[in-house]
Tab-separated table of C-alpha atoms and ligand atoms in Angstrom:
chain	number	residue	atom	x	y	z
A	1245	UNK	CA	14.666	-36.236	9.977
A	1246	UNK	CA	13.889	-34.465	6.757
A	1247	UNK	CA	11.834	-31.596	6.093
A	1248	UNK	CA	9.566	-32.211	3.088
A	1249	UNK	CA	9.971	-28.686	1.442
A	1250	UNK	CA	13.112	-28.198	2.093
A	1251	UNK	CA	14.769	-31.332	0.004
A	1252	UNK	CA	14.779	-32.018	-3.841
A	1253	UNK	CA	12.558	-34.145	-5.184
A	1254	UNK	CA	14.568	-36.885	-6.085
A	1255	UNK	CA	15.439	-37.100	-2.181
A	1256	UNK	CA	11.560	-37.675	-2.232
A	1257	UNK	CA	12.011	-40.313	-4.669
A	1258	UNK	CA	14.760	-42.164	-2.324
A	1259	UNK	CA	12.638	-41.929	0.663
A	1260	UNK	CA	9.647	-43.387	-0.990
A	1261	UNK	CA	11.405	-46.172	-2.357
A	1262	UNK	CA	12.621	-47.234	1.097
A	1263	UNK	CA	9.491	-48.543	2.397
A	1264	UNK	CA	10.316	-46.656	5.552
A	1265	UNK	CA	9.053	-43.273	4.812
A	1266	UNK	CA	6.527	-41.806	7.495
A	1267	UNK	CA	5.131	-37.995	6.682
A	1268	UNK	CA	4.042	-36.196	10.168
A	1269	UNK	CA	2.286	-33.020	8.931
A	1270	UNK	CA	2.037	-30.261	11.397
A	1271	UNK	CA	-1.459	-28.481	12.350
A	1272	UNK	CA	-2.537	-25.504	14.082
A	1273	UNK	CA	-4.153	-22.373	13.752
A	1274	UNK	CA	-4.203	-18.647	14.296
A	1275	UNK	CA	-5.739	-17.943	17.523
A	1276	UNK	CA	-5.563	-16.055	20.191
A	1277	UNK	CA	-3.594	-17.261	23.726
A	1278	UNK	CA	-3.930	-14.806	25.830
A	1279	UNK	CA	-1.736	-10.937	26.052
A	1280	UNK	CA	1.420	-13.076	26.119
A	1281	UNK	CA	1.703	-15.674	23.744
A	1282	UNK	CA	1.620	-15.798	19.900
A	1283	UNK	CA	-1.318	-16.257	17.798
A	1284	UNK	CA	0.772	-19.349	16.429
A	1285	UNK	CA	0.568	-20.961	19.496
A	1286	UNK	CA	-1.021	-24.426	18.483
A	1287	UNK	CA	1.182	-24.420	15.081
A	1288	UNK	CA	4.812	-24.217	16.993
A	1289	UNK	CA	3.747	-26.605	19.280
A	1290	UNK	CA	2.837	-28.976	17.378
A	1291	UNK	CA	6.245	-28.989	15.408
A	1292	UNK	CA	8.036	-29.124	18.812
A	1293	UNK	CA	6.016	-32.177	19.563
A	1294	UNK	CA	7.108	-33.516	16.082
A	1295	UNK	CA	10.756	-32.596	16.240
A	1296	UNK	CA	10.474	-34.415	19.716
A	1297	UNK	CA	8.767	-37.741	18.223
A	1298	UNK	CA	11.069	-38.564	15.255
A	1299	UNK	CA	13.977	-39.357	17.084
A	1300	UNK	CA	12.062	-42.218	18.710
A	1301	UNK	CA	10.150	-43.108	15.518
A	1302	UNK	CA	13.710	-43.192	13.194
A	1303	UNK	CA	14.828	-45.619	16.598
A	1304	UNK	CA	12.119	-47.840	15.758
A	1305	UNK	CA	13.599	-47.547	11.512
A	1306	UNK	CA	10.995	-45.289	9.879
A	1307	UNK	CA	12.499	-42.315	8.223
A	1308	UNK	CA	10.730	-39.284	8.988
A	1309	UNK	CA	9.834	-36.139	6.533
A	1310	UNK	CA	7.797	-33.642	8.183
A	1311	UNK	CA	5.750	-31.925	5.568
A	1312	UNK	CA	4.771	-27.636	6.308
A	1313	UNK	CA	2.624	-27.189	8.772
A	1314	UNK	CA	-0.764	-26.484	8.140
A	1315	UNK	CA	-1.006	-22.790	9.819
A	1316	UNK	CA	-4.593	-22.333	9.444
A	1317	UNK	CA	-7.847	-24.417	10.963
A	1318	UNK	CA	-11.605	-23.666	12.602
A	1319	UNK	CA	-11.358	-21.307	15.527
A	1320	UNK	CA	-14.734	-20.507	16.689
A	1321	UNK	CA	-14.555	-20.696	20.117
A	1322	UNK	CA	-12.182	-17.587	20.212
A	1323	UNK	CA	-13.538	-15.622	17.365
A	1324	UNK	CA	-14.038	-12.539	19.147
A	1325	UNK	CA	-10.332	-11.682	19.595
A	1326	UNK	CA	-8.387	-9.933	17.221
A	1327	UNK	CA	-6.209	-12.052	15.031
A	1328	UNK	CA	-8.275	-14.949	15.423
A	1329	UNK	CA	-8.571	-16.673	11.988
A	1330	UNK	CA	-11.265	-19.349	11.034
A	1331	UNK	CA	-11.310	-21.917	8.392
A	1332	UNK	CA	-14.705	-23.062	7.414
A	1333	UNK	CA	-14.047	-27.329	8.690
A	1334	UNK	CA	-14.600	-28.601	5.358
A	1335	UNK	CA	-11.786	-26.203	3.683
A	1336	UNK	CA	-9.105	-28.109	6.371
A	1337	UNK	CA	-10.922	-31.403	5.697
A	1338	UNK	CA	-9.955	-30.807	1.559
A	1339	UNK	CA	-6.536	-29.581	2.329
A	1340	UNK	CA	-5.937	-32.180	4.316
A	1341	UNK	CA	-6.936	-34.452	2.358
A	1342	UNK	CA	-5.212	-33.116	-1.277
A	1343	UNK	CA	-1.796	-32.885	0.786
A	1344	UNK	CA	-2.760	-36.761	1.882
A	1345	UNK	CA	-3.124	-37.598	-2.148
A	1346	UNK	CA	-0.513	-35.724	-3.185
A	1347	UNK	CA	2.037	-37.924	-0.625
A	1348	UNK	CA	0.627	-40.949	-1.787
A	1349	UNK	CA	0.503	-40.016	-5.664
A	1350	UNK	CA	4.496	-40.110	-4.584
A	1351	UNK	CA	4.791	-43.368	-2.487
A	1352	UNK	CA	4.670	-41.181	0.911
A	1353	UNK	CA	1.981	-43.487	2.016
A	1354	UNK	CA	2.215	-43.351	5.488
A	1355	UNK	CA	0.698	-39.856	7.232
A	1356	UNK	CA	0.549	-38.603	10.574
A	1357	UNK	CA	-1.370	-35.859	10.842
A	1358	UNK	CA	-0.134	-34.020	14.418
A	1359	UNK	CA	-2.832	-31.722	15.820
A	1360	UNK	CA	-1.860	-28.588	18.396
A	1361	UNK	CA	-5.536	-27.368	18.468
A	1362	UNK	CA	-8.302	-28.038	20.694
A	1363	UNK	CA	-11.140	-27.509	19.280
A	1364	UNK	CA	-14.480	-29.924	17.927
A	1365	UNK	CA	-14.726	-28.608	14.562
A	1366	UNK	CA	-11.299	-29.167	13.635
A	1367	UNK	CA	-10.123	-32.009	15.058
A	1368	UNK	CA	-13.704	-33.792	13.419
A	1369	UNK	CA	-12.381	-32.181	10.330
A	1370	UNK	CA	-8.969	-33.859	10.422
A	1371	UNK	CA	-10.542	-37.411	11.343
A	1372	UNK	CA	-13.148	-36.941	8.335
A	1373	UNK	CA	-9.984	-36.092	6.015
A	1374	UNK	CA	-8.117	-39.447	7.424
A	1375	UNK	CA	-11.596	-41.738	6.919
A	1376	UNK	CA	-11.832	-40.080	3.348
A	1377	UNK	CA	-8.019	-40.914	2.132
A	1378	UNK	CA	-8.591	-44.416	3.984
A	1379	UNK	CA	-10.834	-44.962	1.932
A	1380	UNK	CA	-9.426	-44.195	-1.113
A	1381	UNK	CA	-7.323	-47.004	0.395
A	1382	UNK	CA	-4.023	-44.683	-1.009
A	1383	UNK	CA	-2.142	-44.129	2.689
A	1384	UNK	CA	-2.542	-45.349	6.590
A	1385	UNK	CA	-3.360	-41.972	8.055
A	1386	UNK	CA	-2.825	-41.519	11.648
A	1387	UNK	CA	-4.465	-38.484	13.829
A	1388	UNK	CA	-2.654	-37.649	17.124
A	1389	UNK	CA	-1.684	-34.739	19.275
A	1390	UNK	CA	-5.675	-33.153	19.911
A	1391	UNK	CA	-7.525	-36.046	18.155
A	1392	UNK	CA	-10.952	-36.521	16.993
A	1393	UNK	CA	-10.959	-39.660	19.740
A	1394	UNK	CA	-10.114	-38.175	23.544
A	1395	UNK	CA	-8.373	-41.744	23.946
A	1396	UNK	CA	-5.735	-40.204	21.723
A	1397	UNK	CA	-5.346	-36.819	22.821
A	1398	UNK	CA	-4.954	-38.718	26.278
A	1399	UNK	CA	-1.954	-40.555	25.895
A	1400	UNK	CA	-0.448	-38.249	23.366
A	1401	UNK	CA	-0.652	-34.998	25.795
A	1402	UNK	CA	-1.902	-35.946	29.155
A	1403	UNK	CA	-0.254	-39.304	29.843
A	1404	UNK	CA	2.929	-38.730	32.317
A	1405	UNK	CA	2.588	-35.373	32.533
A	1406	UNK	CA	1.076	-33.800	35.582
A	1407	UNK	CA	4.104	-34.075	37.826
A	1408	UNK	CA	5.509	-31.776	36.001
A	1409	UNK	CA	2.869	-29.313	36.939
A	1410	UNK	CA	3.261	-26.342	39.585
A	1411	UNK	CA	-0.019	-25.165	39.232
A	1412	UNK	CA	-2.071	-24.792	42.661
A	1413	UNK	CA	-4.795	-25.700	40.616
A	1414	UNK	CA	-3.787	-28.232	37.817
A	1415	UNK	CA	-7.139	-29.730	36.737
A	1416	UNK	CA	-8.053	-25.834	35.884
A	1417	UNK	CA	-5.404	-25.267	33.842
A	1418	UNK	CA	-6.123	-24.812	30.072
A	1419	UNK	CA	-5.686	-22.703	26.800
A	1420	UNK	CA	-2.927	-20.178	27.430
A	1421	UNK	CA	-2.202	-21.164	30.708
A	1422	UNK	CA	0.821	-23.178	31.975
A	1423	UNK	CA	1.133	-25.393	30.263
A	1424	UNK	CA	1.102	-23.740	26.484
A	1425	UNK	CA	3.177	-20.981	28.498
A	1426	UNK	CA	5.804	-23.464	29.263
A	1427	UNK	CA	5.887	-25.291	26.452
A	1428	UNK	CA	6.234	-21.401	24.642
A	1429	UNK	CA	9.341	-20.788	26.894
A	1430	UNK	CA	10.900	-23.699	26.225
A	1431	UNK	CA	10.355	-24.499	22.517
A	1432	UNK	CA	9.900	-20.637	21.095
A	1433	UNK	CA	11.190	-17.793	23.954
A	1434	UNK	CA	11.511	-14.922	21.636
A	1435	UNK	CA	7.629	-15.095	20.910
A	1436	UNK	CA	6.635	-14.557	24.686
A	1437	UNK	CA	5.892	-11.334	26.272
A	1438	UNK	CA	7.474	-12.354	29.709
A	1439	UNK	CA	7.100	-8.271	31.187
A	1440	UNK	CA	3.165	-9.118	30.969
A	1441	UNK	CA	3.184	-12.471	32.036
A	1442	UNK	CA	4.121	-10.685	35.326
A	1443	UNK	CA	1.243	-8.925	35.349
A	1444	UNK	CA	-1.611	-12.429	34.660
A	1445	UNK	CA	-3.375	-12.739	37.766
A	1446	UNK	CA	-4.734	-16.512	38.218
A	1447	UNK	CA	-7.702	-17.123	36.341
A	1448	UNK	CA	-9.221	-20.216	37.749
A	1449	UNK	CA	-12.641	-19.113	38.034
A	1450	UNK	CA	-14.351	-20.067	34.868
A	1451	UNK	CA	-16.720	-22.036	34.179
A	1452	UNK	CA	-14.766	-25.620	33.005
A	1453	UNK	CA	-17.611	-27.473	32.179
A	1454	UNK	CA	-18.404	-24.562	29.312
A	1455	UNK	CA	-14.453	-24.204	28.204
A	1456	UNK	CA	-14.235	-28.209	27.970
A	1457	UNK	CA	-17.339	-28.891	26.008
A	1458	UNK	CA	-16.768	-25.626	23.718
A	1459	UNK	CA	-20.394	-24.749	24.583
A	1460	UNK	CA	-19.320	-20.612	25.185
A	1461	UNK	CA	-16.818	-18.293	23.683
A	1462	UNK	CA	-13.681	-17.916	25.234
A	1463	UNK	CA	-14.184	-14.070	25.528
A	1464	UNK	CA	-17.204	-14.824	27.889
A	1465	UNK	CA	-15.717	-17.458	30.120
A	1466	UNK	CA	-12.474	-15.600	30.396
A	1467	UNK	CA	-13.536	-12.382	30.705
A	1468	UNK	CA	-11.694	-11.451	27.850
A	1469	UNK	CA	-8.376	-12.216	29.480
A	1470	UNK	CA	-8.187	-15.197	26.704
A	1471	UNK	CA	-6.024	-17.439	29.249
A	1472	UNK	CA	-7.317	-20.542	31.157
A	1473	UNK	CA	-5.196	-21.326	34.416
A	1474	UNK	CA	-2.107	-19.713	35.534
A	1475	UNK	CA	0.583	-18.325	33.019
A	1476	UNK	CA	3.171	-17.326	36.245
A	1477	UNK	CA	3.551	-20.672	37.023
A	1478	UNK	CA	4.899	-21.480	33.833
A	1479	UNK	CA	8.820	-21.973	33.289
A	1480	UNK	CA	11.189	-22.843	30.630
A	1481	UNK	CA	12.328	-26.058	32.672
A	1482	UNK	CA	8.226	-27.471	32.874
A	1483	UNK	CA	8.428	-26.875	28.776
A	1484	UNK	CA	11.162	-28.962	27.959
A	1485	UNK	CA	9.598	-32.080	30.022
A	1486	UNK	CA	6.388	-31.710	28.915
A	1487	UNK	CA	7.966	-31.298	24.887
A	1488	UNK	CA	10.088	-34.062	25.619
A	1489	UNK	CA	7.311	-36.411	27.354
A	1490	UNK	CA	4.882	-35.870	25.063
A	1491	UNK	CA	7.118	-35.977	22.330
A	1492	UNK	CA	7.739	-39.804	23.221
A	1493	UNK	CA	3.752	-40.501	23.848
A	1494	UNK	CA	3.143	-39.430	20.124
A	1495	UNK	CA	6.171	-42.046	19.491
A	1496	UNK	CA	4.317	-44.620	21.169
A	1497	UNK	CA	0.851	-43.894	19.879
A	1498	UNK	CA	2.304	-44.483	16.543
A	1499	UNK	CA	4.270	-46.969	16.902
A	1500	UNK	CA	1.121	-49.375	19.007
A	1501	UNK	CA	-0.889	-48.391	15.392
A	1502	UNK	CA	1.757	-49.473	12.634
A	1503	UNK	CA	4.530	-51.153	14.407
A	1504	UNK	CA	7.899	-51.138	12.855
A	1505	UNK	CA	8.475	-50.499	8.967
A	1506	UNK	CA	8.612	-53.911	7.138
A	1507	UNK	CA	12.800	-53.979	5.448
B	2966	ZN	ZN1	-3.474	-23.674	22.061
């Protein structure tokens, strides 16, 4: 596995003339998750989920190059916390779309765009961005991780996983709660504030219809707490399963779409 700005571009050159090249470009945003996680959240997730997929996708004989994450998207829903940064959707849908033209300009035809970020506005803006460059007919663009279609974000993120669970109440979990928590201790422990995780009392009392659909803010639903479920039941040992389970479902979403790399 390469990473795209850390090579020279003549490595570029190699990998494009291989015919096995596959780009997975990271996305998140700054957001709040709650008192104990970082704003980053949805960005360092969704490289662990792509440093757990290429394994299985270089199995399969694609060579991987994950480009720099895309730190910044639409955030609405938790505006009202500070640190929360929002992207208008159509500025992600252009950048998205320029980085998708640029790779293909360079034989890098083949783009997965990897999504750690719930939320309607973005993910719509990453599916327009992958209609626009398939149109231009330049790449096969791919959205997983939180896509556009739930069918995706299903068997990318949910698929396999609730096992691993400990939550009393798993159905309620959500933003900030275990399962971002464990995926936090797993994939990025020195960004957790584990002294106030101590002190998160359950919040299962919200109203789920409201956080699901995006229809209220998260201040209002959570009471400003900015967590959705139950950050004690979180552990380091839930994270790595989950990382390593989804990891493989993004694998196999990818691979059902495009198959194996022609040699
Ligand atoms: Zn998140």
């Amino acid at each position: 596995m390469l990473e795209l700005a850390k090579i020279p571009f003549p490595e570029v050159a190699r990998l494009a003339e291989s015919g096995k090249a596959l780009v997975i470009l990271p996305v998140g945003v700054v957001e709040e998750h709650g008192a104990h996680l970082p704003l980053g959240m949805d960005s360092f997730a969704a490289e662990a989920y792509a440093l757990s997929a290429a394994p299985h996708l270089e199995e399969a004989g694609y060579e991987i190059a994950v480009a720099p994450t895309i730190n910044y998207g639409v955030a609405r829903a938790a505006i009202d916390f500070p640190g929360t940064l929002s992207l208008e959707p159509e500025t992600l849908r252009s950048m998205v779309v320029e980085i998708g033209r640029s790779l293909a300009r360079h034989g890098l035809s083949r783009l997965v765009i990897l999504n750690g970020h719930r939320d309607k506005y973005h993910m719509k803006a990453l599916e327009d961005a992958k209609n626009t460059l398939a149109e231009e007919k330049g790449s096969q663009v791919l959205c997983v991780g939180f896509a556009h279609e739930d069918e995706i974000t299903a068997a990318c993120y949910r698929d396999g996983v609730k096992q691993f669970y400990k939550s009393p109440q798993p159905d309620r979990e959500g933003h900030g709660g275990e399962s971002e928590t464990s995926v936090a201790l797993h994939s990025f422990p020195e960004m957790v504030n584990r002294d106030i995780i101590k002190t998160l009392d359950a919040n299962f009392d919200y109203d789920v219809e409201a956080f699901r659909n995006e229809t209220k803010d998260y201040w209002s639903i959570s009471s400003g707490r900015g967590y959705f479920g139950w950050p004690q039941a979180a552990s380091a040992e839930t994270g790595k399963q989950l990382v390593t389970v989804r990891g493989r479902n993004i694998a196999n979403v990818i691979l059902r779409e495009w198959g194996f790399p022609q040699s």
